[in-house]
XYZ file of C-alpha atoms in Angstrom:
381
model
C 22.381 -20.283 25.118
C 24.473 -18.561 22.363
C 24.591 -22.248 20.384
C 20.845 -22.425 20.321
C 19.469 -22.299 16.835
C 17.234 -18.814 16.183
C 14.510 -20.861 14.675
C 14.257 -23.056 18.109
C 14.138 -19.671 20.277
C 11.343 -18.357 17.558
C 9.174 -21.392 17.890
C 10.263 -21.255 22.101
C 8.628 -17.490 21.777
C 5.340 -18.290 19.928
C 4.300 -21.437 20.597
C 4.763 -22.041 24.299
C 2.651 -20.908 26.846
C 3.483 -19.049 29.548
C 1.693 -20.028 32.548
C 3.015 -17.943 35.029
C 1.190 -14.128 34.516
C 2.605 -11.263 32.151
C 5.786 -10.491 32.658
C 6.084 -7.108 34.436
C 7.709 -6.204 31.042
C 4.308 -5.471 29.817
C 2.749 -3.407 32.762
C 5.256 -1.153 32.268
C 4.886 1.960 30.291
C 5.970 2.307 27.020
C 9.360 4.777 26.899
C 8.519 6.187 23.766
C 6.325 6.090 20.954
C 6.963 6.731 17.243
C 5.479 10.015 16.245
C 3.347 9.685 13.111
C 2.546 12.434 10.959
C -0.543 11.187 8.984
C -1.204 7.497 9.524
C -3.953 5.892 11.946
C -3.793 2.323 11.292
C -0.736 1.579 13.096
C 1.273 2.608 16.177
C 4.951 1.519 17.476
C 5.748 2.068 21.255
C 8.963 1.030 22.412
C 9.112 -0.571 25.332
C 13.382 -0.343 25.524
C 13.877 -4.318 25.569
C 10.974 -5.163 22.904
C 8.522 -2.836 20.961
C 4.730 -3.074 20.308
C 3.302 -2.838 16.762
C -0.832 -2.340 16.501
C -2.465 -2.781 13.759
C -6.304 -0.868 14.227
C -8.888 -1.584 11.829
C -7.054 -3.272 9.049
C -9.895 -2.854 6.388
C -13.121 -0.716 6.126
C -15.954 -1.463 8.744
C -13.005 -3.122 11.176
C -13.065 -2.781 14.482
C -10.586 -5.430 15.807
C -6.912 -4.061 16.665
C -4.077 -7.017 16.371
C -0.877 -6.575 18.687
C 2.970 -7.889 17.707
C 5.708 -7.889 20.068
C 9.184 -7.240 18.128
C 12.328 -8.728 19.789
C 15.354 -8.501 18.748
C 17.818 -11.371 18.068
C 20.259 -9.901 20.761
C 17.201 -9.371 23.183
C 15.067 -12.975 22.188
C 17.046 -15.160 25.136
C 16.713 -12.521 27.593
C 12.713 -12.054 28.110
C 10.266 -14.405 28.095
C 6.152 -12.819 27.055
C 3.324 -14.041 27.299
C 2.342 -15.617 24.083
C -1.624 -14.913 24.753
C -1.006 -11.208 24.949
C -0.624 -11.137 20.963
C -1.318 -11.896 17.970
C 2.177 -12.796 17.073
C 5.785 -12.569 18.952
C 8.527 -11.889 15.916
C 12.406 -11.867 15.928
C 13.512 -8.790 14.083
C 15.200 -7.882 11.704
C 12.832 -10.606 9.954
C 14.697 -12.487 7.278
C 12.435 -14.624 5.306
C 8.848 -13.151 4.514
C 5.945 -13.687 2.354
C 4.048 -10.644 0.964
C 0.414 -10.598 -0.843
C 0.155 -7.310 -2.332
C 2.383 -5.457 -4.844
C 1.877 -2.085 -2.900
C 3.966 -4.387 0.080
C 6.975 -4.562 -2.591
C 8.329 -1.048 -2.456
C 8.490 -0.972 1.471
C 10.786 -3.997 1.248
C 13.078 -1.842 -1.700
C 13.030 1.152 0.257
C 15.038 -0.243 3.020
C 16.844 -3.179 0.623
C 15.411 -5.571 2.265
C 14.115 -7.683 -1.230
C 16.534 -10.287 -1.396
C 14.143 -11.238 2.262
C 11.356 -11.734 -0.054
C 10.741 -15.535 -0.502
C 7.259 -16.043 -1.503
C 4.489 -13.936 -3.524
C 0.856 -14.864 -5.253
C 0.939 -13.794 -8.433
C 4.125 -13.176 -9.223
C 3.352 -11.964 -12.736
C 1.963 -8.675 -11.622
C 5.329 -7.509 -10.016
C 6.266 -4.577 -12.285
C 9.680 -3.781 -10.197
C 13.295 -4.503 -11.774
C 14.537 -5.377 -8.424
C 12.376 -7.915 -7.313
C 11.368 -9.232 -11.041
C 15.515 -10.644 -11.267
C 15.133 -12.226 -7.932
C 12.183 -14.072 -9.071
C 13.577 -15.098 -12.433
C 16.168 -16.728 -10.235
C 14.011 -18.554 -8.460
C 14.465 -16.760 -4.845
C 11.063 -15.826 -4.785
C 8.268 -18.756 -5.117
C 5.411 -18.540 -7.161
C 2.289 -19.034 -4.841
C -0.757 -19.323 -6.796
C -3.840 -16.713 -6.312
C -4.082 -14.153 -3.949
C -7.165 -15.651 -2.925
C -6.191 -18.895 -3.025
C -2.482 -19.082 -1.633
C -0.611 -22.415 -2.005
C -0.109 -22.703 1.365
C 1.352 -26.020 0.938
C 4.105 -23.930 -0.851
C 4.085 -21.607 1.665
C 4.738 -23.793 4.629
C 7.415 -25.743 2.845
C 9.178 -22.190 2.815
C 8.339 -21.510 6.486
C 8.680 -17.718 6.536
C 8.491 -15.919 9.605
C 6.066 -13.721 8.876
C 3.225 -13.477 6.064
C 2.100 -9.806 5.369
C -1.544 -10.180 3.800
C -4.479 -7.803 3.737
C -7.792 -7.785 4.286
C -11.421 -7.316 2.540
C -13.046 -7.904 5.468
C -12.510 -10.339 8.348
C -12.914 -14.032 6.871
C -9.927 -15.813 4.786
C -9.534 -19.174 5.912
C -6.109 -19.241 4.170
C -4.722 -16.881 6.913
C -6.707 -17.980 9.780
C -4.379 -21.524 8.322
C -1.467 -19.895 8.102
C -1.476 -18.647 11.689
C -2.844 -22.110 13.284
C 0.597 -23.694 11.910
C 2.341 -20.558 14.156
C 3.254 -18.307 10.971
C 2.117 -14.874 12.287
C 0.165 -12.806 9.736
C 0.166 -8.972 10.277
C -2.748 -7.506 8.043
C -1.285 -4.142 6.247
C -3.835 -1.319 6.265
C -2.368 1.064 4.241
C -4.824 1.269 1.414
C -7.692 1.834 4.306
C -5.854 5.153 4.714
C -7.660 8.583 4.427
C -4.704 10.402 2.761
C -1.881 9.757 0.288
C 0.701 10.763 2.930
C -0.534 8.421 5.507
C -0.954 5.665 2.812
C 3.084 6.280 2.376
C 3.210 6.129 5.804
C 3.516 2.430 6.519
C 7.000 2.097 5.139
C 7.511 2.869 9.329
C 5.871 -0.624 9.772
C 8.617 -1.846 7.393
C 11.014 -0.152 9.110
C 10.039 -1.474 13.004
C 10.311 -5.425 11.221
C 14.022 -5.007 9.695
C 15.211 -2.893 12.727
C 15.701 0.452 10.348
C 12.839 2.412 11.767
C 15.907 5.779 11.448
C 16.429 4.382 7.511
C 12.313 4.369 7.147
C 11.931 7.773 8.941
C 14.238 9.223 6.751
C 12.983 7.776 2.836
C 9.033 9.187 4.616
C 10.219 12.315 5.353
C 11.879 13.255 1.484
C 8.938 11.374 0.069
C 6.826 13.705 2.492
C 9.514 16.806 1.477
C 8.751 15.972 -2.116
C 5.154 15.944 -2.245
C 4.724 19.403 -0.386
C 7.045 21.181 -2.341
C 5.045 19.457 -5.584
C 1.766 21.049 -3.749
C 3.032 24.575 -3.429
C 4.357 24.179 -7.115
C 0.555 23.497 -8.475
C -0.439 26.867 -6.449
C 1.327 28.995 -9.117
C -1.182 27.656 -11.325
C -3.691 30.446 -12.355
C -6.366 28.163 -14.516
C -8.224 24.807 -12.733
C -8.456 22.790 -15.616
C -12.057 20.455 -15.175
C -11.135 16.945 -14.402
C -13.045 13.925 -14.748
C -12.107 10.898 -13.708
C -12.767 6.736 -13.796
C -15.368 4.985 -16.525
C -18.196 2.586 -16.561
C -18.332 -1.043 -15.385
C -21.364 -2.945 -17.005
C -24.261 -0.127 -16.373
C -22.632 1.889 -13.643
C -19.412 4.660 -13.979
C -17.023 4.576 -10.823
C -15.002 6.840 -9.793
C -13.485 8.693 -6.963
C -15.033 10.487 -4.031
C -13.808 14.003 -3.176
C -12.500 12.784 -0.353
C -10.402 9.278 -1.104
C -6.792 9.730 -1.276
C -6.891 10.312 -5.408
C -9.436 12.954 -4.908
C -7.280 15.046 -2.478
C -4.050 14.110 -5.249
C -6.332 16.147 -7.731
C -6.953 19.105 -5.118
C -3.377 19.270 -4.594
C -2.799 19.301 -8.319
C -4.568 22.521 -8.200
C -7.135 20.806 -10.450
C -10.741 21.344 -10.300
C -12.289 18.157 -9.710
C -15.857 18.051 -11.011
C -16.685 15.648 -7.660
C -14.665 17.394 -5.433
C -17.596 17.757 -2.778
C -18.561 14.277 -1.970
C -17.266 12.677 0.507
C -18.727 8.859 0.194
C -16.184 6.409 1.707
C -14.459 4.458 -1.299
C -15.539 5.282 -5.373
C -18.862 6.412 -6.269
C -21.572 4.791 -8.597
C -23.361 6.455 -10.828
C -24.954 6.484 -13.887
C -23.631 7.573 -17.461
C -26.424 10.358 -17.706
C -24.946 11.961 -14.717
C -21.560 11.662 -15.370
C -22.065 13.092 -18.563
C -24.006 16.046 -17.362
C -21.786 16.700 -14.987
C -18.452 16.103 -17.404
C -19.286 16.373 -20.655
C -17.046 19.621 -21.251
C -14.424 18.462 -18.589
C -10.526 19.589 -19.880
C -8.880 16.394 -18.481
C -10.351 12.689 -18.556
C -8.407 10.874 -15.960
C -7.848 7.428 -15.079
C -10.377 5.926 -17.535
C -10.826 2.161 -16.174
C -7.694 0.196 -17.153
C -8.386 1.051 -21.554
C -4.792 1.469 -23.136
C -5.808 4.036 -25.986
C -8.821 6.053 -27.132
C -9.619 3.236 -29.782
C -10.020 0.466 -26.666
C -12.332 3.584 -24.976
C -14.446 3.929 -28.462
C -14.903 -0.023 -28.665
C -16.219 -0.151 -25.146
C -18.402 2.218 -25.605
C -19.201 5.038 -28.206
C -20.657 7.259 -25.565
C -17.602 8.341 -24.402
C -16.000 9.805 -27.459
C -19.276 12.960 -26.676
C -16.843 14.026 -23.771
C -15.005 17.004 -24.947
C -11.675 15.506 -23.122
C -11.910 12.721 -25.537
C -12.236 14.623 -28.658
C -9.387 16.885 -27.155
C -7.020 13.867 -26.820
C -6.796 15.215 -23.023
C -6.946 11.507 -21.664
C -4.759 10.209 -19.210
C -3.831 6.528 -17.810
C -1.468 4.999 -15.649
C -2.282 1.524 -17.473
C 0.603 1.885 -20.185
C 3.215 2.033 -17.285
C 4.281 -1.908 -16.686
C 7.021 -4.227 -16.007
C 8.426 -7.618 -18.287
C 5.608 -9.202 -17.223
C 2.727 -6.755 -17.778
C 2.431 -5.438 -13.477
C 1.269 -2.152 -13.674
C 3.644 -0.123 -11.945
C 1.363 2.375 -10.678
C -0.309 -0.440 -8.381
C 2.477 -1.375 -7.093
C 4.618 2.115 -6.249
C 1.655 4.411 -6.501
C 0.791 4.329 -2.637
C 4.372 4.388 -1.255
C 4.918 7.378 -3.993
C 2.525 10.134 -3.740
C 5.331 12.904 -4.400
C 5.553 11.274 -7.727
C 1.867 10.541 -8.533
C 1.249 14.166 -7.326
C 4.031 15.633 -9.903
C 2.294 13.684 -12.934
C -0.713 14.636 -12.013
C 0.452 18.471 -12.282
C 1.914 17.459 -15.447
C -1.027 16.706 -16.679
C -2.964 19.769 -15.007
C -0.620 22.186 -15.266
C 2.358 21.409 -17.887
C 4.014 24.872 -18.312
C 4.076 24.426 -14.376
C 6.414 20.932 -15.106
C 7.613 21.440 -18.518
C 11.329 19.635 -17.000
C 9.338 16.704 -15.811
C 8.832 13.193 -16.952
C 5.740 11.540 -15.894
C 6.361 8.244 -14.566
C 2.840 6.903 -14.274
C 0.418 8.912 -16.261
C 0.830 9.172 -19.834
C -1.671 10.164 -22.107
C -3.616 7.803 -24.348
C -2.967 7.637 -27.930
């Protein structure tokens, strides 16, 4: 059995059909479970001689739940599961994988796992130093669109596992990529209420590469970090106003009170002039009430992806009214990039909130920070 190639015992695992019923391996209770602090679209119960990850509701309005058994190499000729019980069976640590989203990349540096990395859409828009030099080598293949993946590409590289994300529940591309037995686990981290839990999912990394201890541990300073950044921004004794996103054609979006950047700004300490609402996902409104509202705000931040005051005054000459503008107190994460122009707050911002929070207190409060450089958030010239 030893001799058998891994790939053959993979393929043995997913694709064959076990006719006999469940093995007794999954009746029986799960011996432990891993304790999370803040996230609700995932779980991991160990069940000692595989584990279980679930994925629940994977993108707003979900209700489906998707089920992975993880077995370890030593472990894969040893049990036998029923393939119908879920959504993929995977042979951990995984070694080749294919990842659709930027904010995937920093849960594969975390735990040095890049160099597993073989295939990405859009490879222009990774920012990181790590995983830019493995694609100028050529270890990671280009792969076309995000919503248009190349899976002819993408089969030729056979990975054994594809990490996408979903809008809702129709992509044809992955319901493809599963029907030629590549699982596809949908990462639900930007569904998340709070910037913790967002941060969170590098535990999901961690059950796929076997380092669930190494993944515990990078959480809990990130976690470490961004509380002792919160109690920091208390010594503040002024709430500067914030305001916060721009317009789009006829309508200004920004954040709810409630998303995960409106609860960075409350833990800045900031007073955020929508702090209240609590709409799932941004808010649209109308200039007349944003300006009503904002019009002597302190702090202007986040507006839409403009580079300097000039590119906001082109757009549109409403905007230089707002007392932030005229104040120069504007601040963007768009000037932040990598070689190839990826933004790098798009990609680490979510697995980062200790450092998104400290920036943002930076900007709020700078005689609080006055040792610390922002690494996102710089203000617009």
């Amino acid at each position: 059995m030893k001799n058998i190639p891994l790939v053959f015992l993979f393929l043995l695992l997913v694709n064959c059909k076990d006719t006999t019923p469940s093995s007794k391996l999954n009746e029986t209770p799960a011996t432990q479970q891993e304790a999370l602090l803040y996230a609700e679209g995932f779980s991991i119960e160990d069940y000692q001689d595989f584990k279980v990850l679930t994925i629940k509701n994977p993108w707003p309005t979900s209700e489906q739940t998707f089920r992975y058994a993880l077995i370890s190499k030593e472990m894969a000729p040893k049990i036998t599961l029923n393939r119908d019980d879920y959504d993929g069976i995977l042979i951990t640590p995984i070694e080749k994988i294919v990842v659709t989203s930027t904010t995937h990349i920093p849960g594969l540096e975390l735990l040095n796992v890049e160099n597993t990395l073989i295939g990405f859409p859009g490879t222009d828009y990774v920012s990181s130093e790590k995983t830019r030099a493995l694609i100028d080598k050529g270890s990671i293949r280009e792969l076309g669109k995000n919503e248009s993946i190349n899976t002819e590409v993408l089969l030729e590289l056979r990975p054994e596992l594809v990490m996408g994300f979903g809008i809702d529940g129709n992509n044809k591309t992955f319901d493809n990529i599963q029907k030629a037995g590549i699982p596809v686990i949908f990462n639900g981290e930007w569904v998340e209420a709070s910037p913790l839990a967002k941060a969170e999912w590098i535990k999901v990394f961690g059950v796929l590469y076997n380092k669930t201890r190494e993944a515990d541990s990078i959480f809990n300073a990130i976690e470490t970090d961004y509380l002792e950044a919160k109690v920091i921004a208390k010594q503040a004794t002024k709430q500067p106003t914030v305001l916060s996103g721009a317009m789009h054609k006829d309508v200004w979006y920004l954040p709810s009170g409630t998303s995960s950047e409106g609860i960075l700004l409350k833990d800045a300490n900031a007073n955020y002039l929508w702090s209240d609402t609590t709409a799932k996902g941004s808010l649209s409104l109308s200039f007349e009430n944003v300006f009503n509202e904002a019009k002597d705000a302190d702090i202007w931040i986040s507006p839409s992806y403009y580079p300097s005051l000039d590119a906001l005054e082109k757009a549109n000459a409403h905007y230089t009214k707002f007392e932030a503008f005229q104040t120069g107190e504007v601040y963007s994460f768009v000037g932040t990039t990598g070689a190839t122009g990826g933004v790098s707050y798009f990609e680490m911002g979510m697995a980062r909130p200790d450092l998104v929070l400290k920036d943002l207190i930076k900007v709020c409060h700078p005689e609080l920070m006055e040792d610390y450089e922002s690494y996102f958030f710089k203000q617009l010239k």
